Amino acid sequence: MSEIKPGEKEVIRSISSQLIIEIAGAAIFGALSIVAGAILAPNIPRIAGWFIAIIDPISIIWIACLLIFGVRAGILCSVIGAVGLMPFDFTGWIGPSMKLAATISLIIVPIIFLKLYKRKPGIINSQKLKEPKNYVIYGVGGTALRIVVMELFNIIVYLTVFAIYANIITLEFLGLPQITGMTAILIGAPLINAWQSALDLLIPYLLVFTTKLDEKFEIW
């Protein structure tokens, strides 16, 4: 909690006003992610042999919303963004749904761990999450969960609705274009999700905590 300076009054938000701020934050960041997905994402270079962008600005926005406005806002923002992106994504509902599943997997782990902490007076959860050691631990746990979830998601998708595209997937990004199909999916999906998780967590951390945006809002 920021220090109260002489002449200033401490303002305690009501539950309803805080909820309104969380919803507003989720709506703004959700809309921003839709714009980023519609305008920026199509022009971002893709991982060779896959349909996945090298850097995903959408998930970065969703995680940033979580760090600033809290868990509820982060989840709501992700849902708003995923639904709003469906008309713009060439895969229809599949791409945004996979993106949502990947991001929620990263969010679930810190939610669980933060619930284990007994909140102390004057301490907000974002401060606990800001500690590099905690953030790394949560990030590794979230990444592990994301890899498992997305591996299963990829297998299901490429065995069903995207079956005709399965043989197009290769390990070209590893210098192994001859490896294709389900073998490439089983090897490549975990590596790609680990890479994207690192970016999805690191970039929002630097944007939010180095600029002290969390302290300016002090939502959670």
PDB file of C-alpha atoms in Angstrom:
ATOM      1  CA  MET A   1       0.000   0.000   0.000  1.00  0.00           C
ATOM      2  CA  SER A   2       1.395   3.411  -0.921  1.00  0.00           C
ATOM      3  CA  GLU A   3       2.373   5.763   1.896  1.00  0.00           C
ATOM      4  CA  ILE A   4      -0.082   8.488   2.889  1.00  0.00           C
ATOM      5  CA  LYS A   5       1.605  11.861   2.564  1.00  0.00           C
ATOM      6  CA  PRO A   6       0.920  14.864   4.833  1.00  0.00           C
ATOM      7  CA  GLY A   7      -2.263  16.641   3.810  1.00  0.00           C
ATOM      8  CA  GLU A   8      -3.631  13.599   1.986  1.00  0.00           C
ATOM      9  CA  LYS A   9      -6.555  11.472   3.098  1.00  0.00           C
ATOM     10  CA  GLU A  10      -6.704   7.733   2.788  1.00  0.00           C
ATOM     11  CA  VAL A  11      -9.609   6.685   0.598  1.00  0.00           C
ATOM     12  CA  ILE A  12     -11.028   3.221   1.136  1.00  0.00           C
ATOM     13  CA  ARG A  13     -12.957   1.931  -1.877  1.00  0.00           C
ATOM     14  CA  SER A  14     -16.267   0.216  -1.394  1.00  0.00           C
ATOM     15  CA  ILE A  15     -16.665  -3.294  -2.762  1.00  0.00           C
ATOM     16  CA  SER A  16     -19.033  -2.042  -5.447  1.00  0.00           C
ATOM     17  CA  SER A  17     -16.723   0.745  -6.633  1.00  0.00           C
ATOM     18  CA  GLN A  18     -13.764  -1.627  -6.792  1.00  0.00           C
ATOM     19  CA  LEU A  19     -15.827  -4.108  -8.795  1.00  0.00           C
ATOM     20  CA  ILE A  20     -16.765  -1.343 -11.228  1.00  0.00           C
ATOM     21  CA  ILE A  21     -13.083  -0.463 -11.692  1.00  0.00           C
ATOM     22  CA  GLU A  22     -12.225  -4.120 -12.306  1.00  0.00           C
ATOM     23  CA  ILE A  23     -14.984  -4.485 -14.904  1.00  0.00           C
ATOM     24  CA  ALA A  24     -13.994  -1.227 -16.597  1.00  0.00           C
ATOM     25  CA  GLY A  25     -10.344  -2.303 -16.681  1.00  0.00           C
ATOM     26  CA  ALA A  26     -11.286  -5.696 -18.129  1.00  0.00           C
ATOM     27  CA  ALA A  27     -13.493  -4.076 -20.780  1.00  0.00           C
ATOM     28  CA  ILE A  28     -10.804  -1.577 -21.823  1.00  0.00           C
ATOM     29  CA  PHE A  29      -8.005  -4.138 -21.998  1.00  0.00           C
ATOM     30  CA  GLY A  30     -10.310  -6.690 -23.638  1.00  0.00           C
ATOM     31  CA  ALA A  31     -11.203  -4.159 -26.340  1.00  0.00           C
ATOM     32  CA  LEU A  32      -7.517  -3.272 -26.740  1.00  0.00           C
ATOM     33  CA  SER A  33      -6.672  -6.946 -27.294  1.00  0.00           C
ATOM     34  CA  ILE A  34      -9.393  -7.224 -29.955  1.00  0.00           C
ATOM     35  CA  VAL A  35      -7.951  -4.233 -31.794  1.00  0.00           C
ATOM     36  CA  ALA A  36      -4.456  -5.693 -31.494  1.00  0.00           C
ATOM     37  CA  GLY A  37      -5.705  -9.032 -32.795  1.00  0.00           C
ATOM     38  CA  ALA A  38      -7.554  -7.505 -35.721  1.00  0.00           C
ATOM     39  CA  ILE A  39      -4.848  -5.044 -36.784  1.00  0.00           C
ATOM     40  CA  LEU A  40      -1.452  -6.141 -35.451  1.00  0.00           C
ATOM     41  CA  ALA A  41      -1.614  -9.936 -35.193  1.00  0.00           C
ATOM     42  CA  PRO A  42      -2.058 -10.638 -38.954  1.00  0.00           C
ATOM     43  CA  ASN A  43       1.190  -8.767 -39.664  1.00  0.00           C
ATOM     44  CA  ILE A  44       3.314 -10.478 -36.996  1.00  0.00           C
ATOM     45  CA  PRO A  45       5.801 -13.073 -38.322  1.00  0.00           C
ATOM     46  CA  ARG A  46       4.762 -16.684 -37.725  1.00  0.00           C
ATOM     47  CA  ILE A  47       6.805 -19.571 -36.386  1.00  0.00           C
ATOM     48  CA  ALA A  48       8.103 -21.530 -39.364  1.00  0.00           C
ATOM     49  CA  GLY A  49       5.977 -24.605 -39.999  1.00  0.00           C
ATOM     50  CA  TRP A  50       3.168 -23.426 -37.718  1.00  0.00           C
ATOM     51  CA  PHE A  51       0.278 -20.951 -37.786  1.00  0.00           C
ATOM     52  CA  ILE A  52       1.392 -19.364 -34.504  1.00  0.00           C
ATOM     53  CA  ALA A  53       2.785 -15.825 -34.134  1.00  0.00           C
ATOM     54  CA  ILE A  54       6.325 -15.493 -32.780  1.00  0.00           C
ATOM     55  CA  ILE A  55       5.152 -12.850 -30.294  1.00  0.00           C
ATOM     56  CA  ASP A  56       1.512 -12.742 -29.229  1.00  0.00           C
ATOM     57  CA  PRO A  57       0.429  -9.203 -28.258  1.00  0.00           C
ATOM     58  CA  ILE A  58      -3.025 -10.412 -27.266  1.00  0.00           C
ATOM     59  CA  SER A  59      -1.976 -12.627 -24.359  1.00  0.00           C
ATOM     60  CA  ILE A  60       0.455  -9.936 -23.230  1.00  0.00           C
ATOM     61  CA  ILE A  61      -2.468  -7.504 -22.909  1.00  0.00           C
ATOM     62  CA  TRP A  62      -4.554 -10.053 -21.005  1.00  0.00           C
ATOM     63  CA  ILE A  63      -1.787 -10.783 -18.506  1.00  0.00           C
ATOM     64  CA  ALA A  64      -1.104  -7.059 -18.073  1.00  0.00           C
ATOM     65  CA  CYS A  65      -4.781  -6.592 -17.174  1.00  0.00           C
ATOM     66  CA  LEU A  66      -4.431  -9.317 -14.539  1.00  0.00           C
ATOM     67  CA  LEU A  67      -1.371  -7.679 -12.981  1.00  0.00           C
ATOM     68  CA  ILE A  68      -3.027  -4.251 -12.812  1.00  0.00           C
ATOM     69  CA  PHE A  69      -6.664  -4.997 -12.018  1.00  0.00           C
ATOM     70  CA  GLY A  70      -6.567  -8.426 -10.412  1.00  0.00           C
ATOM     71  CA  VAL A  71      -7.722 -11.966 -11.024  1.00  0.00           C
ATOM     72  CA  ARG A  72     -11.372 -11.306 -11.829  1.00  0.00           C
ATOM     73  CA  ALA A  73     -10.481  -8.565 -14.278  1.00  0.00           C
ATOM     74  CA  GLY A  74      -7.788 -10.708 -15.895  1.00  0.00           C
ATOM     75  CA  ILE A  75     -10.169 -13.600 -16.496  1.00  0.00           C
ATOM     76  CA  LEU A  76     -12.995 -11.338 -17.702  1.00  0.00           C
ATOM     77  CA  CYS A  77     -10.613  -9.479 -20.020  1.00  0.00           C
ATOM     78  CA  SER A  78      -9.410 -12.778 -21.511  1.00  0.00           C
ATOM     79  CA  VAL A  79     -12.972 -13.971 -22.124  1.00  0.00           C
ATOM     80  CA  ILE A  80     -14.003 -10.642 -23.690  1.00  0.00           C
ATOM     81  CA  GLY A  81     -10.932 -10.652 -25.908  1.00  0.00           C
ATOM     82  CA  ALA A  82     -11.360 -14.274 -26.999  1.00  0.00           C
ATOM     83  CA  VAL A  83     -15.018 -13.826 -27.945  1.00  0.00           C
ATOM     84  CA  GLY A  84     -14.304 -10.523 -29.693  1.00  0.00           C
ATOM     85  CA  LEU A  85     -11.468 -12.050 -31.737  1.00  0.00           C
ATOM     86  CA  MET A  86     -13.511 -14.903 -33.180  1.00  0.00           C
ATOM     87  CA  PRO A  87     -14.894 -12.898 -36.145  1.00  0.00           C
ATOM     88  CA  PHE A  88     -11.358 -11.763 -37.087  1.00  0.00           C
ATOM     89  CA  ASP A  89      -9.466 -15.050 -36.671  1.00  0.00           C
ATOM     90  CA  PHE A  90      -9.087 -17.204 -39.787  1.00  0.00           C
ATOM     91  CA  THR A  91      -9.651 -20.311 -37.629  1.00  0.00           C
ATOM     92  CA  GLY A  92     -12.962 -18.974 -36.333  1.00  0.00           C
ATOM     93  CA  TRP A  93     -13.484 -19.974 -32.695  1.00  0.00           C
ATOM     94  CA  ILE A  94     -10.567 -22.411 -32.526  1.00  0.00           C
ATOM     95  CA  GLY A  95      -7.621 -19.987 -32.389  1.00  0.00           C
ATOM     96  CA  PRO A  96      -9.159 -17.618 -29.805  1.00  0.00           C
ATOM     97  CA  SER A  97     -10.324 -20.585 -27.697  1.00  0.00           C
ATOM     98  CA  MET A  98      -6.818 -22.047 -27.662  1.00  0.00           C
ATOM     99  CA  LYS A  99      -5.385 -18.647 -26.799  1.00  0.00           C
ATOM    100  CA  LEU A 100      -7.880 -18.337 -23.940  1.00  0.00           C
ATOM    101  CA  ALA A 101      -7.054 -21.824 -22.628  1.00  0.00           C
ATOM    102  CA  ALA A 102      -3.318 -21.049 -22.757  1.00  0.00           C
ATOM    103  CA  THR A 103      -3.687 -17.737 -20.910  1.00  0.00           C
ATOM    104  CA  ILE A 104      -6.088 -19.060 -18.276  1.00  0.00           C
ATOM    105  CA  SER A 105      -3.592 -21.864 -17.589  1.00  0.00           C
ATOM    106  CA  LEU A 106      -0.993 -19.220 -16.739  1.00  0.00           C
ATOM    107  CA  ILE A 107      -3.457 -17.337 -14.524  1.00  0.00           C
ATOM    108  CA  ILE A 108      -4.778 -20.321 -12.540  1.00  0.00           C
ATOM    109  CA  VAL A 109      -1.481 -21.111 -10.825  1.00  0.00           C
ATOM    110  CA  PRO A 110      -0.934 -17.669  -9.214  1.00  0.00           C
ATOM    111  CA  ILE A 111      -4.608 -17.652  -8.177  1.00  0.00           C
ATOM    112  CA  ILE A 112      -4.104 -20.903  -6.265  1.00  0.00           C
ATOM    113  CA  PHE A 113      -0.861 -19.819  -4.639  1.00  0.00           C
ATOM    114  CA  LEU A 114      -2.127 -16.376  -3.670  1.00  0.00           C
ATOM    115  CA  LYS A 115      -5.133 -17.993  -2.008  1.00  0.00           C
ATOM    116  CA  LEU A 116      -2.697 -19.833   0.251  1.00  0.00           C
ATOM    117  CA  TYR A 117      -1.299 -16.563   1.576  1.00  0.00           C
ATOM    118  CA  LYS A 118      -3.034 -14.925   4.481  1.00  0.00           C
ATOM    119  CA  ARG A 119      -3.437 -11.316   3.463  1.00  0.00           C
ATOM    120  CA  LYS A 120      -1.893  -8.936   5.964  1.00  0.00           C
ATOM    121  CA  PRO A 121      -3.072  -5.350   6.642  1.00  0.00           C
ATOM    122  CA  GLY A 122      -1.526  -2.958   4.142  1.00  0.00           C
ATOM    123  CA  ILE A 123      -0.358  -5.733   1.822  1.00  0.00           C
ATOM    124  CA  ILE A 124      -2.027  -6.267  -1.538  1.00  0.00           C
ATOM    125  CA  ASN A 125      -1.733  -9.434  -3.598  1.00  0.00           C
ATOM    126  CA  SER A 126      -0.061  -7.651  -6.504  1.00  0.00           C
ATOM    127  CA  GLN A 127       2.861  -6.847  -4.201  1.00  0.00           C
ATOM    128  CA  LYS A 128       3.227 -10.524  -3.398  1.00  0.00           C
ATOM    129  CA  LEU A 129       3.120 -11.352  -7.096  1.00  0.00           C
ATOM    130  CA  LYS A 130       5.636  -8.600  -7.868  1.00  0.00           C
ATOM    131  CA  GLU A 131       8.405 -10.365  -5.959  1.00  0.00           C
ATOM    132  CA  PRO A 132      10.666 -11.868  -8.672  1.00  0.00           C
ATOM    133  CA  LYS A 133      11.063 -15.177  -6.838  1.00  0.00           C
ATOM    134  CA  ASN A 134       7.306 -15.648  -6.493  1.00  0.00           C
ATOM    135  CA  TYR A 135       6.662 -14.552 -10.068  1.00  0.00           C
ATOM    136  CA  VAL A 136       9.189 -17.054 -11.398  1.00  0.00           C
ATOM    137  CA  ILE A 137       7.721 -19.878  -9.303  1.00  0.00           C
ATOM    138  CA  TYR A 138       4.175 -19.092 -10.402  1.00  0.00           C
ATOM    139  CA  GLY A 139       5.356 -18.636 -13.968  1.00  0.00           C
ATOM    140  CA  VAL A 140       7.064 -22.012 -14.099  1.00  0.00           C
ATOM    141  CA  GLY A 141       3.999 -23.697 -12.600  1.00  0.00           C
ATOM    142  CA  GLY A 142       1.667 -21.905 -14.984  1.00  0.00           C
ATOM    143  CA  THR A 143       3.871 -22.754 -17.951  1.00  0.00           C
ATOM    144  CA  ALA A 144       3.900 -26.437 -17.002  1.00  0.00           C
ATOM    145  CA  LEU A 145       0.098 -26.451 -16.785  1.00  0.00           C
ATOM    146  CA  ARG A 146      -0.167 -24.570 -20.075  1.00  0.00           C
ATOM    147  CA  ILE A 147       2.068 -27.080 -21.839  1.00  0.00           C
ATOM    148  CA  VAL A 148      -0.075 -30.004 -20.679  1.00  0.00           C
ATOM    149  CA  VAL A 149      -3.359 -28.276 -21.554  1.00  0.00           C
ATOM    150  CA  MET A 150      -2.198 -27.070 -24.958  1.00  0.00           C
ATOM    151  CA  GLU A 151      -0.601 -30.389 -25.869  1.00  0.00           C
ATOM    152  CA  LEU A 152      -3.961 -32.070 -25.305  1.00  0.00           C
ATOM    153  CA  PHE A 153      -5.772 -29.237 -27.116  1.00  0.00           C
ATOM    154  CA  ASN A 154      -3.460 -29.512 -30.147  1.00  0.00           C
ATOM    155  CA  ILE A 155      -3.810 -33.278 -30.338  1.00  0.00           C
ATOM    156  CA  ILE A 156      -7.623 -33.060 -30.245  1.00  0.00           C
ATOM    157  CA  VAL A 157      -7.783 -30.225 -32.784  1.00  0.00           C
ATOM    158  CA  TYR A 158      -5.389 -31.828 -35.273  1.00  0.00           C
ATOM    159  CA  LEU A 159      -7.119 -35.182 -35.006  1.00  0.00           C
ATOM    160  CA  THR A 160     -10.557 -33.654 -35.662  1.00  0.00           C
ATOM    161  CA  VAL A 161     -11.404 -30.241 -37.140  1.00  0.00           C
ATOM    162  CA  PHE A 162      -7.855 -29.483 -38.361  1.00  0.00           C
ATOM    163  CA  ALA A 163      -7.020 -33.034 -39.448  1.00  0.00           C
ATOM    164  CA  ILE A 164      -6.479 -31.931 -43.052  1.00  0.00           C
ATOM    165  CA  TYR A 165      -3.766 -29.495 -41.896  1.00  0.00           C
ATOM    166  CA  ALA A 166      -1.906 -31.893 -39.594  1.00  0.00           C
ATOM    167  CA  ASN A 167       0.677 -32.892 -42.203  1.00  0.00           C
ATOM    168  CA  ILE A 168       1.436 -29.225 -42.913  1.00  0.00           C
ATOM    169  CA  ILE A 169       2.837 -28.804 -39.392  1.00  0.00           C
ATOM    170  CA  THR A 170       6.618 -29.277 -39.307  1.00  0.00           C
ATOM    171  CA  LEU A 171       9.616 -28.726 -37.056  1.00  0.00           C
ATOM    172  CA  GLU A 172      11.119 -26.304 -39.546  1.00  0.00           C
ATOM    173  CA  PHE A 173      11.727 -23.800 -36.728  1.00  0.00           C
ATOM    174  CA  LEU A 174      14.134 -26.349 -35.227  1.00  0.00           C
ATOM    175  CA  GLY A 175      15.820 -26.946 -38.567  1.00  0.00           C
ATOM    176  CA  LEU A 176      13.950 -30.234 -39.036  1.00  0.00           C
ATOM    177  CA  PRO A 177      11.426 -29.602 -41.841  1.00  0.00           C
ATOM    178  CA  GLN A 178      11.306 -33.330 -42.626  1.00  0.00           C
ATOM    179  CA  ILE A 179       9.520 -34.046 -39.325  1.00  0.00           C
ATOM    180  CA  THR A 180       5.814 -33.442 -39.868  1.00  0.00           C
ATOM    181  CA  GLY A 181       2.365 -34.402 -38.675  1.00  0.00           C
ATOM    182  CA  MET A 182       1.595 -35.635 -35.188  1.00  0.00           C
ATOM    183  CA  THR A 183       5.266 -36.167 -34.372  1.00  0.00           C
ATOM    184  CA  ALA A 184       5.940 -32.491 -35.063  1.00  0.00           C
ATOM    185  CA  ILE A 185       2.906 -31.514 -32.981  1.00  0.00           C
ATOM    186  CA  LEU A 186       3.947 -33.635 -30.007  1.00  0.00           C
ATOM    187  CA  ILE A 187       7.469 -32.166 -30.026  1.00  0.00           C
ATOM    188  CA  GLY A 188       6.783 -28.641 -31.218  1.00  0.00           C
ATOM    189  CA  ALA A 189       3.716 -27.646 -29.166  1.00  0.00           C
ATOM    190  CA  PRO A 190       5.457 -27.840 -25.756  1.00  0.00           C
ATOM    191  CA  LEU A 191       8.478 -25.879 -27.005  1.00  0.00           C
ATOM    192  CA  ILE A 192       6.347 -23.161 -28.598  1.00  0.00           C
ATOM    193  CA  ASN A 193       4.128 -22.837 -25.527  1.00  0.00           C
ATOM    194  CA  ALA A 194       7.160 -22.595 -23.252  1.00  0.00           C
ATOM    195  CA  TRP A 195       8.567 -19.817 -25.456  1.00  0.00           C
ATOM    196  CA  GLN A 196       5.295 -17.906 -25.610  1.00  0.00           C
ATOM    197  CA  SER A 197       4.707 -18.315 -21.864  1.00  0.00           C
ATOM    198  CA  ALA A 198       8.071 -16.701 -21.167  1.00  0.00           C
ATOM    199  CA  LEU A 199       7.131 -13.691 -23.312  1.00  0.00           C
ATOM    200  CA  ASP A 200       3.530 -13.545 -22.038  1.00  0.00           C
ATOM    201  CA  LEU A 201       4.796 -13.328 -18.455  1.00  0.00           C
ATOM    202  CA  LEU A 202       8.004 -11.302 -18.820  1.00  0.00           C
ATOM    203  CA  ILE A 203       6.751  -8.436 -20.997  1.00  0.00           C
ATOM    204  CA  PRO A 204       3.662  -7.615 -18.843  1.00  0.00           C
ATOM    205  CA  TYR A 205       5.809  -7.863 -15.701  1.00  0.00           C
ATOM    206  CA  LEU A 206       8.234  -5.268 -17.070  1.00  0.00           C
ATOM    207  CA  LEU A 207       5.451  -3.027 -18.397  1.00  0.00           C
ATOM    208  CA  VAL A 208       3.378  -3.057 -15.210  1.00  0.00           C
ATOM    209  CA  PHE A 209       5.806  -3.350 -12.332  1.00  0.00           C
ATOM    210  CA  THR A 210       8.702  -1.226 -13.606  1.00  0.00           C
ATOM    211  CA  THR A 211       6.243   1.612 -14.319  1.00  0.00           C
ATOM    212  CA  LYS A 212       4.487   0.954 -10.968  1.00  0.00           C
ATOM    213  CA  LEU A 213       1.069   0.853 -12.597  1.00  0.00           C
ATOM    214  CA  ASP A 214      -0.034  -1.632  -9.970  1.00  0.00           C
ATOM    215  CA  GLU A 215       0.757   0.873  -7.214  1.00  0.00           C
ATOM    216  CA  LYS A 216      -1.137   3.643  -8.958  1.00  0.00           C
ATOM    217  CA  PHE A 217      -4.336   1.605  -9.049  1.00  0.00           C
ATOM    218  CA  GLU A 218      -3.879  -0.666  -5.985  1.00  0.00           C
ATOM    219  CA  ILE A 219      -6.859  -2.776  -6.979  1.00  0.00           C
ATOM    220  CA  TRP A 220      -5.895  -6.118  -5.475  1.00  0.00           C
TER     221      TRP A 220
END
